[in-house]
Tab-separated table of C-alpha atoms in Angstrom:
chain	number	residue	atom	x	y	z
A	1	MET	CA	-21.425	182.320	-19.286
A	2	ARG	CA	-17.977	181.836	-17.840
A	3	ARG	CA	-17.786	179.422	-14.955
A	4	ALA	CA	-14.979	180.053	-12.475
A	5	ALA	CA	-13.062	177.199	-10.908
A	6	LEU	CA	-14.373	175.849	-7.604
A	7	LEU	CA	-11.339	175.969	-5.438
A	8	ILE	CA	-11.972	174.297	-2.114
A	9	GLY	CA	-10.362	170.916	-1.483
A	10	ALA	CA	-10.964	167.960	0.775
A	11	SER	CA	-8.659	169.204	3.488
A	12	PHE	CA	-7.965	172.501	5.178
A	13	ALA	CA	-4.472	172.538	3.692
A	14	PHE	CA	-5.941	172.480	0.206
A	15	ALA	CA	-8.514	175.104	1.182
A	16	CYS	CA	-5.723	177.405	2.314
A	17	ALA	CA	-4.136	177.022	-1.100
A	18	ALA	CA	-7.460	177.889	-2.720
A	19	VAL	CA	-7.793	181.391	-1.327
A	20	THR	CA	-5.421	184.189	-2.231
A	21	ALA	CA	-2.089	184.399	-0.490
A	22	GLN	CA	-2.859	187.981	0.447
A	23	ALA	CA	-6.109	187.005	2.166
A	24	GLN	CA	-4.351	184.232	4.090
A	25	GLN	CA	-1.714	186.643	5.359
A	26	GLN	CA	-4.419	188.828	6.850
A	27	VAL	CA	-6.049	186.078	8.969
A	28	PRO	CA	-5.154	186.918	12.577
A	29	THR	CA	-4.725	184.500	15.456
A	30	ASP	CA	-7.737	186.091	17.139
A	31	LEU	CA	-10.576	185.298	14.720
A	32	ALA	CA	-12.698	188.080	16.257
A	33	THR	CA	-10.206	190.724	15.076
A	34	MET	CA	-10.201	192.534	11.730
A	35	PRO	CA	-6.722	193.882	10.858
A	36	PRO	CA	-6.440	197.284	9.169
A	37	VAL	CA	-6.072	197.407	5.395
A	38	ALA	CA	-2.433	196.918	4.401
A	39	ASP	CA	-0.793	200.143	3.186
A	40	ASP	CA	2.763	199.084	2.386
A	41	TYR	CA	2.325	197.914	-1.221
A	42	VAL	CA	3.398	200.379	-3.923
A	43	PRO	CA	1.644	199.673	-7.247
A	44	GLY	CA	3.069	200.550	-10.627
A	45	THR	CA	1.995	203.765	-12.299
A	46	THR	CA	0.403	204.716	-15.589
A	47	ALA	CA	2.245	206.735	-18.223
A	48	TRP	CA	0.720	209.898	-16.704
A	49	GLY	CA	1.740	209.010	-13.150
A	50	ASP	CA	-1.446	207.651	-11.505
A	51	PRO	CA	-1.427	204.325	-9.609
A	52	ASP	CA	-2.157	201.615	-12.163
A	53	PHE	CA	-5.298	199.653	-11.261
A	54	ARG	CA	-6.125	198.558	-14.810
A	55	GLY	CA	-7.242	194.974	-15.247
A	56	THR	CA	-10.093	192.538	-14.708
A	57	TRP	CA	-11.332	191.878	-11.178
A	58	PRO	CA	-14.226	189.345	-11.209
A	59	LEU	CA	-16.146	188.907	-7.954
A	60	ASN	CA	-16.678	185.139	-8.192
A	61	ASP	CA	-14.295	184.396	-5.355
A	62	ILE	CA	-16.437	186.411	-2.916
A	63	ALA	CA	-19.852	185.425	-4.301
A	64	GLU	CA	-20.403	183.004	-1.409
A	65	LEU	CA	-19.476	185.594	1.224
A	66	PRO	CA	-22.679	186.933	2.856
A	67	VAL	CA	-23.222	190.616	3.577
A	68	ASN	CA	-24.742	189.838	7.000
A	69	ARG	CA	-22.844	187.496	9.309
A	70	PRO	CA	-24.730	184.246	10.027
A	71	ALA	CA	-25.457	183.778	13.727
A	72	GLN	CA	-23.376	180.584	13.896
A	73	TYR	CA	-20.153	182.626	13.702
A	74	GLY	CA	-20.915	184.808	16.714
A	75	ASP	CA	-18.462	187.693	16.981
A	76	ARG	CA	-15.884	186.179	14.594
A	77	PHE	CA	-14.769	187.859	11.370
A	78	TRP	CA	-13.059	184.625	10.287
A	79	LYS	CA	-13.998	180.947	9.927
A	80	THR	CA	-12.113	178.151	11.626
A	81	PRO	CA	-10.195	175.543	9.582
A	82	GLU	CA	-12.904	173.014	10.413
A	83	GLU	CA	-15.648	175.273	9.071
A	84	ILE	CA	-13.759	175.756	5.814
A	85	ALA	CA	-13.272	172.004	5.399
A	86	ALA	CA	-16.983	171.377	6.031
A	87	GLU	CA	-17.883	173.318	2.891
A	88	GLN	CA	-16.366	170.628	0.708
A	89	GLY	CA	-19.579	168.673	0.113
A	90	ARG	CA	-21.453	171.540	-1.511
A	91	VAL	CA	-18.545	172.342	-3.772
A	92	GLU	CA	-18.226	168.730	-4.928
A	93	ALA	CA	-21.974	168.654	-5.703
A	94	LEU	CA	-21.687	171.756	-7.901
A	95	GLU	CA	-18.619	170.358	-9.650
A	96	GLY	CA	-20.559	167.162	-10.343
A	97	ALA	CA	-23.542	169.117	-11.721
A	98	TYR	CA	-21.293	171.027	-14.093
A	99	ALA	CA	-19.639	167.831	-15.353
A	100	SER	CA	-23.016	166.126	-15.819
A	101	GLU	CA	-24.364	169.020	-17.878
A	102	ASP	CA	-21.354	168.874	-20.175
A	103	GLU	CA	-21.762	165.134	-20.574
A	104	GLU	CA	-25.516	165.286	-21.216
A	105	GLY	CA	-25.458	168.391	-23.399
A	106	THR	CA	-27.768	170.278	-21.034
A	107	ILE	CA	-27.453	173.658	-19.356
A	108	GLY	CA	-28.582	174.133	-15.745
A	109	LEU	CA	-27.435	175.685	-12.499
A	110	GLY	CA	-24.044	174.055	-12.780
A	111	HIS	CA	-23.273	176.459	-15.618
A	112	TRP	CA	-25.121	179.438	-14.193
A	113	ILE	CA	-23.654	179.646	-10.701
A	114	GLU	CA	-20.202	181.225	-10.646
A	115	TYR	CA	-18.131	181.249	-7.501
A	116	GLU	CA	-14.874	180.129	-5.987
A	117	ALA	CA	-15.140	178.626	-2.528
A	118	GLY	CA	-12.727	178.811	0.372
A	119	VAL	CA	-13.381	182.339	1.684
A	120	ARG	CA	-12.211	182.607	5.296
A	121	ARG	CA	-14.342	185.653	6.137
A	122	THR	CA	-17.759	185.307	7.815
A	123	SER	CA	-19.390	188.476	6.399
A	124	MET	CA	-18.791	191.486	4.194
A	125	ILE	CA	-19.869	193.810	7.013
A	126	VAL	CA	-16.915	194.863	9.159
A	127	SER	CA	-18.653	197.705	11.000
A	128	PRO	CA	-20.730	197.305	13.140
A	129	ALA	CA	-18.481	194.672	14.690
A	130	ASP	CA	-21.345	192.160	14.921
A	131	GLY	CA	-21.172	191.861	11.137
A	132	ARG	CA	-24.837	192.746	10.700
A	133	LEU	CA	-26.622	195.565	8.912
A	134	PRO	CA	-28.033	198.109	11.379
A	135	ALA	CA	-31.759	198.463	11.912
A	136	LEU	CA	-33.949	200.393	9.501
A	137	THR	CA	-35.555	203.561	10.783
A	138	ALA	CA	-39.347	203.810	10.899
A	139	GLU	CA	-39.174	205.745	7.622
A	140	GLY	CA	-36.927	203.071	6.143
A	141	ILE	CA	-39.466	200.383	7.029
A	142	ARG	CA	-42.269	202.463	5.498
A	143	ARG	CA	-40.416	203.028	2.235
A	144	SER	CA	-39.365	199.386	2.017
A	145	ALA	CA	-43.038	198.367	2.200
A	146	LEU	CA	-43.799	200.649	-0.759
A	147	MET	CA	-41.172	199.212	-3.094
A	148	ARG	CA	-42.306	197.009	-5.949
A	149	GLY	CA	-40.616	194.288	-7.983
A	150	SER	CA	-40.805	190.767	-9.301
A	151	TRP	CA	-38.887	189.477	-6.289
A	152	THR	CA	-41.667	190.442	-3.855
A	153	VAL	CA	-43.867	187.520	-2.865
A	154	GLY	CA	-47.618	188.081	-3.109
A	155	GLN	CA	-47.429	191.330	-5.069
A	156	THR	CA	-49.831	192.155	-7.905
A	157	PHE	CA	-48.688	193.373	-11.328
A	158	ASP	CA	-50.558	195.879	-13.494
A	159	TRP	CA	-47.981	198.255	-14.979
A	160	VAL	CA	-44.249	198.762	-15.505
A	161	THR	CA	-44.035	200.664	-12.214
A	162	ASP	CA	-44.767	197.373	-10.454
A	163	PHE	CA	-41.253	196.294	-11.473
A	164	ASP	CA	-37.926	197.613	-10.255
A	165	SER	CA	-35.088	198.943	-12.395
A	166	TRP	CA	-33.373	195.545	-12.468
A	167	ASP	CA	-36.546	193.797	-13.670
A	168	ARG	CA	-36.686	196.314	-16.509
A	169	CYS	CA	-33.029	195.769	-17.481
A	170	VAL	CA	-32.139	199.372	-16.601
A	171	SER	CA	-29.757	198.989	-13.656
A	172	ARG	CA	-29.020	196.877	-10.606
A	173	GLY	CA	-28.525	200.216	-8.873
A	174	PHE	CA	-25.692	201.516	-6.726
A	175	PRO	CA	-23.992	200.330	-4.634
A	176	ALA	CA	-25.725	197.010	-5.438
A	177	SER	CA	-23.804	196.747	-8.732
A	178	MET	CA	-20.487	196.643	-6.861
A	179	PHE	CA	-21.431	193.416	-5.071
A	180	PRO	CA	-21.578	189.874	-6.492
A	181	PHE	CA	-24.574	188.195	-8.034
A	182	ARG	CA	-24.760	184.534	-9.113
A	183	TYR	CA	-23.260	185.174	-12.573
A	184	ASN	CA	-21.890	187.970	-14.819
A	185	ASN	CA	-19.661	189.081	-11.949
A	186	GLY	CA	-16.967	190.696	-14.063
A	187	ILE	CA	-15.505	194.110	-13.174
A	188	ARG	CA	-12.952	195.700	-15.473
A	189	ILE	CA	-11.020	198.890	-14.681
A	190	PHE	CA	-9.800	201.281	-17.362
A	191	GLN	CA	-7.873	204.500	-16.769
A	192	SER	CA	-7.080	207.665	-18.709
A	193	PRO	CA	-5.648	210.994	-17.546
A	194	GLY	CA	-8.123	212.363	-15.002
A	195	TYR	CA	-10.555	209.436	-15.112
A	196	VAL	CA	-11.126	205.906	-13.850
A	197	VAL	CA	-13.765	203.839	-15.668
A	198	ILE	CA	-15.359	200.798	-14.040
A	199	GLN	CA	-17.047	198.508	-16.563
A	200	LEU	CA	-19.594	196.096	-15.098
A	201	GLU	CA	-20.436	192.839	-16.847
A	202	MET	CA	-24.062	193.243	-15.777
A	203	LEU	CA	-25.788	196.519	-16.685
A	204	GLY	CA	-23.620	199.568	-16.679
A	205	THR	CA	-20.363	201.495	-16.620
A	206	ARG	CA	-19.161	204.044	-14.060
A	207	ILE	CA	-17.053	207.007	-15.209
A	208	ILE	CA	-15.255	208.596	-12.240
A	209	PRO	CA	-13.247	211.828	-12.497
A	210	VAL	CA	-10.153	211.648	-10.286
A	211	SER	CA	-8.989	215.252	-10.371
A	212	GLY	CA	-9.903	215.586	-6.688
A	213	GLN	CA	-12.271	218.434	-7.527
A	214	GLU	CA	-15.999	217.944	-7.917
A	215	GLU	CA	-17.373	218.353	-11.418
A	216	ALA	CA	-20.802	219.846	-10.813
A	217	TRP	CA	-23.901	218.228	-12.280
A	218	PRO	CA	-26.860	220.391	-13.285
A	219	VAL	CA	-29.496	220.867	-10.593
A	220	GLY	CA	-32.128	218.148	-10.631
A	221	ILE	CA	-29.939	215.491	-12.273
A	222	ASP	CA	-29.415	212.190	-10.450
A	223	GLY	CA	-28.121	208.858	-11.744
A	224	TRP	CA	-28.548	205.173	-10.988
A	225	PHE	CA	-24.824	205.088	-10.132
A	226	GLY	CA	-24.930	208.535	-8.536
A	227	HIS	CA	-22.504	211.423	-8.927
A	228	SER	CA	-18.980	210.194	-8.137
A	229	THR	CA	-15.734	212.088	-7.652
A	230	GLY	CA	-12.425	210.424	-6.886
A	231	ARG	CA	-8.934	211.216	-5.666
A	232	TRP	CA	-5.730	209.269	-5.162
A	233	VAL	CA	-4.629	208.758	-1.545
A	234	ASP	CA	-1.247	207.552	-0.246
A	235	GLY	CA	-0.116	206.326	-3.660
A	236	ASN	CA	-2.083	203.057	-3.494
A	237	THR	CA	-5.727	203.962	-2.823
A	238	LEU	CA	-8.508	205.421	-4.946
A	239	GLU	CA	-11.110	207.141	-2.759
A	240	VAL	CA	-14.498	207.793	-4.390
A	241	VAL	CA	-17.351	209.811	-2.878
A	242	THR	CA	-20.806	209.301	-4.418
A	243	THR	CA	-23.998	211.275	-3.802
A	244	ARG	CA	-27.122	212.130	-5.817
A	245	ILE	CA	-28.005	208.466	-6.303
A	246	GLN	CA	-31.339	207.891	-8.041
A	247	PRO	CA	-33.673	206.319	-5.446
A	248	GLY	CA	-35.645	203.285	-6.515
A	249	ALA	CA	-33.261	200.383	-6.957
A	250	SER	CA	-32.608	198.213	-3.921
A	251	LEU	CA	-29.449	199.038	-1.954
A	252	PHE	CA	-28.414	195.367	-2.176
A	253	ASN	CA	-29.813	192.913	-4.722
A	254	THR	CA	-31.660	189.982	-3.238
A	255	ALA	CA	-29.406	187.390	-4.924
A	256	THR	CA	-26.322	188.777	-3.192
A	257	ARG	CA	-25.864	186.406	-0.270
A	258	GLY	CA	-26.873	187.437	3.222
A	259	VAL	CA	-29.157	190.400	2.477
A	260	PRO	CA	-32.845	190.952	3.293
A	261	ALA	CA	-35.237	189.266	0.870
A	262	ASN	CA	-37.507	190.797	-1.787
A	263	ASN	CA	-35.074	193.341	-3.314
A	264	THR	CA	-36.777	196.112	-1.327
A	265	ILE	CA	-33.993	197.859	0.599
A	266	PRO	CA	-34.786	201.553	0.122
A	267	MET	CA	-32.551	204.570	-0.346
A	268	SER	CA	-33.172	208.277	0.224
A	269	ALA	CA	-31.739	211.346	-1.487
A	270	GLU	CA	-29.415	211.752	1.530
A	271	ALA	CA	-27.492	208.553	0.836
A	272	ARG	CA	-23.711	209.032	0.721
A	273	VAL	CA	-21.211	206.354	-0.260
A	274	VAL	CA	-17.444	206.503	0.274
A	275	GLU	CA	-15.462	203.772	-1.490
A	276	ARG	CA	-11.771	202.984	-1.060
A	277	PHE	CA	-10.021	200.821	-3.640
A	278	SER	CA	-6.648	199.924	-2.078
A	279	MET	CA	-4.037	197.979	-4.030
A	280	VAL	CA	-2.550	195.727	-1.353
A	281	GLY	CA	-0.631	193.388	-3.683
A	282	PRO	CA	0.083	192.974	-7.386
A	283	ASP	CA	-3.178	191.043	-7.891
A	284	THR	CA	-5.354	192.135	-4.946
A	285	ILE	CA	-7.540	195.192	-4.345
A	286	THR	CA	-9.204	195.642	-0.980
A	287	TYR	CA	-12.579	197.262	-1.617
A	288	GLU	CA	-14.156	199.114	1.310
A	289	MET	CA	-17.501	200.894	1.268
A	290	ASP	CA	-18.804	203.273	3.943
A	291	TYR	CA	-22.557	203.768	3.578
A	292	ALA	CA	-24.639	206.379	5.361
A	293	ASP	CA	-28.298	207.272	4.884
A	294	PRO	CA	-29.815	208.668	8.113
A	295	VAL	CA	-33.323	208.693	6.629
A	296	ILE	CA	-33.280	204.915	6.120
A	297	TRP	CA	-30.733	203.441	8.540
A	298	ALA	CA	-30.321	203.882	12.295
A	299	ALA	CA	-26.525	203.951	11.854
A	300	PRO	CA	-23.917	203.885	9.064
A	301	PHE	CA	-22.119	200.662	8.131
A	302	THR	CA	-18.958	199.515	6.350
A	303	THR	CA	-18.272	196.540	4.098
A	304	ARG	CA	-14.854	195.198	3.107
A	305	VAL	CA	-13.907	192.519	0.569
A	306	ASP	CA	-10.826	191.558	-1.442
A	307	TRP	CA	-10.886	191.552	-5.232
A	308	THR	CA	-8.521	189.205	-7.070
A	309	ARG	CA	-7.140	190.006	-10.509
A	310	ASP	CA	-7.977	187.531	-13.272
A	311	ASP	CA	-7.190	189.004	-16.674
A	312	SER	CA	-8.168	185.704	-18.336
A	313	TYR	CA	-11.781	186.231	-17.250
A	314	GLU	CA	-14.089	186.827	-20.233
A	315	PHE	CA	-17.072	189.169	-20.211
A	316	PHE	CA	-20.272	187.755	-21.671
A	317	GLU	CA	-23.070	189.886	-23.078
A	318	TYR	CA	-25.866	190.507	-20.606
A	319	ALA	CA	-28.574	190.698	-23.273
A	320	CYS	CA	-31.356	191.503	-20.849
A	321	HIS	CA	-33.477	193.544	-23.271
A	322	GLU	CA	-33.475	191.061	-26.135
A	323	GLY	CA	-36.755	189.193	-26.045
A	324	ASN	CA	-37.536	190.549	-22.595
A	325	VAL	CA	-41.217	189.659	-22.475
A	326	GLN	CA	-41.283	188.990	-18.750
A	327	VAL	CA	-42.838	192.316	-17.763
A	328	ARG	CA	-45.798	191.716	-20.074
A	329	ASN	CA	-46.012	188.053	-19.052
A	330	TYR	CA	-46.059	188.901	-15.347
A	331	ILE	CA	-48.907	191.384	-15.854
A	332	THR	CA	-50.932	189.050	-18.118
A	333	ALA	CA	-50.469	186.036	-15.845
A	334	ASN	CA	-51.198	187.958	-12.666
A	335	ARG	CA	-54.381	189.513	-14.064
A	336	THR	CA	-55.543	186.092	-15.235
A	337	LEU	CA	-54.869	184.660	-11.782
A	338	ARG	CA	-56.880	187.406	-10.121
A	339	GLU	CA	-59.756	186.939	-12.565
A	340	GLN	CA	-59.823	183.257	-11.652
A	341	GLU	CA	-59.752	184.103	-7.951
A	342	TYR	CA	-62.618	186.560	-8.454
A	343	ALA	CA	-64.641	183.912	-10.272
A	344	ARG	CA	-64.145	181.621	-7.268
A	345	GLY	CA	-65.432	184.356	-4.958
A	346	ARG	CA	-62.044	185.036	-3.388
A	347	MET	CA	-61.659	188.636	-4.567
A	348	VAL	CA	-63.813	191.701	-4.021
A	349	ASP	CA	-63.238	193.535	-7.300
A	350	PRO	CA	-62.941	192.167	-10.840
A	351	ILE	CA	-59.962	192.996	-13.046
A	352	ASP	CA	-60.594	195.427	-15.887
A	353	PRO	CA	-58.240	194.380	-18.728
A	354	ASP	CA	-58.600	197.846	-20.283
A	355	ALA	CA	-57.822	199.728	-17.093
A	356	ALA	CA	-55.166	202.443	-17.125
A	357	PRO	CA	-52.081	202.132	-14.932
A	358	PRO	CA	-52.824	202.307	-11.201
A	359	PRO	CA	-52.874	205.718	-9.489
A	360	ALA	CA	-49.535	207.309	-8.628
A	361	MET	CA	-47.973	205.685	-5.608
A	362	ASP	CA	-46.520	207.445	-2.569
A	363	PRO	CA	-43.722	209.793	-3.784
A	364	ALA	CA	-41.318	208.058	-1.412
A	365	SER	CA	-41.478	204.961	-3.572
A	366	ARG	CA	-40.006	204.423	-7.023
A	367	GLY	CA	-43.212	203.768	-8.906
A	368	VAL	CA	-44.757	207.154	-9.610
A	369	GLY	CA	-46.814	207.663	-12.749
A	370	ARG	CA	-46.304	206.064	-16.153
A	371	GLN	CA	-42.548	205.578	-16.173
A	372	ASN	CA	-40.768	203.202	-18.547
């Protein structure tokens, strides 16, 4: 697991040096203002004439940036110098943990947590202006309550449909996979004539045609990353429209900072995602995502973050399937717990160890029937 450098220093001057020069240039005097994405940089081109976005763009330097804006920042998109300097203690503690593990020959959170501190932004959400996700609709609340997964506190486990796609090492889902986790945050972009390929260090690869014309999928086919089509805009921006996203995975993963807990943010078949990858400097891509799903959300929302090139970043195998006994262990342990509770008179019905999977759940949820 590659650990990124922790970049914040003891003073604001050092913190300013820690974040990218591009990000610093965008900080306005009015901290409650979000400037438009810069459009004056002209990237190099590939041999076939497309803007050249190839390279490695790990998300460690935005892993501490929450999706939802914490209340302490009010209506500000940006932190003050004093707020940046106050983050120093946590960074020093993590640096010390990493050094101690090396010295003692142990592996713990110091090696697992990857991020670079010093981010001036207060949230990934830039619209609505309050930096907060909009409210769920009544249907969104209903579907959220039906979702299952190992992250949900107090849930019972009897079959594979009690686990989400991430638990089962299938996919983090989309757009969740485009946002940072606590580790394996690598993103690598490849290009060929007519295509852009986005390789994710954790579970999956996106293949995006960029002809500007939709390549039709057969009726009835959806995908965990959806059906994406791209086009080049203004010589420095890749715009990608994605629909037909397989419902089931959470919209945001629970370990991405500043999102609702339990990994149960639902998605409907009407979800539509528009991404804009804008090269704003030789080593910076501004990534914007417009998300709309009127079945689930009361209003659309937009996130914006900056990606920083780091071609020295190494991908590490995310060997989730090897020795993945957790699904079985969860079921065995949970059934044993319920048997013990029944024996103490705290449950109404005993657990039948030979019982078939539970009846099909509401079709609005992911877990229908005996799916693997």
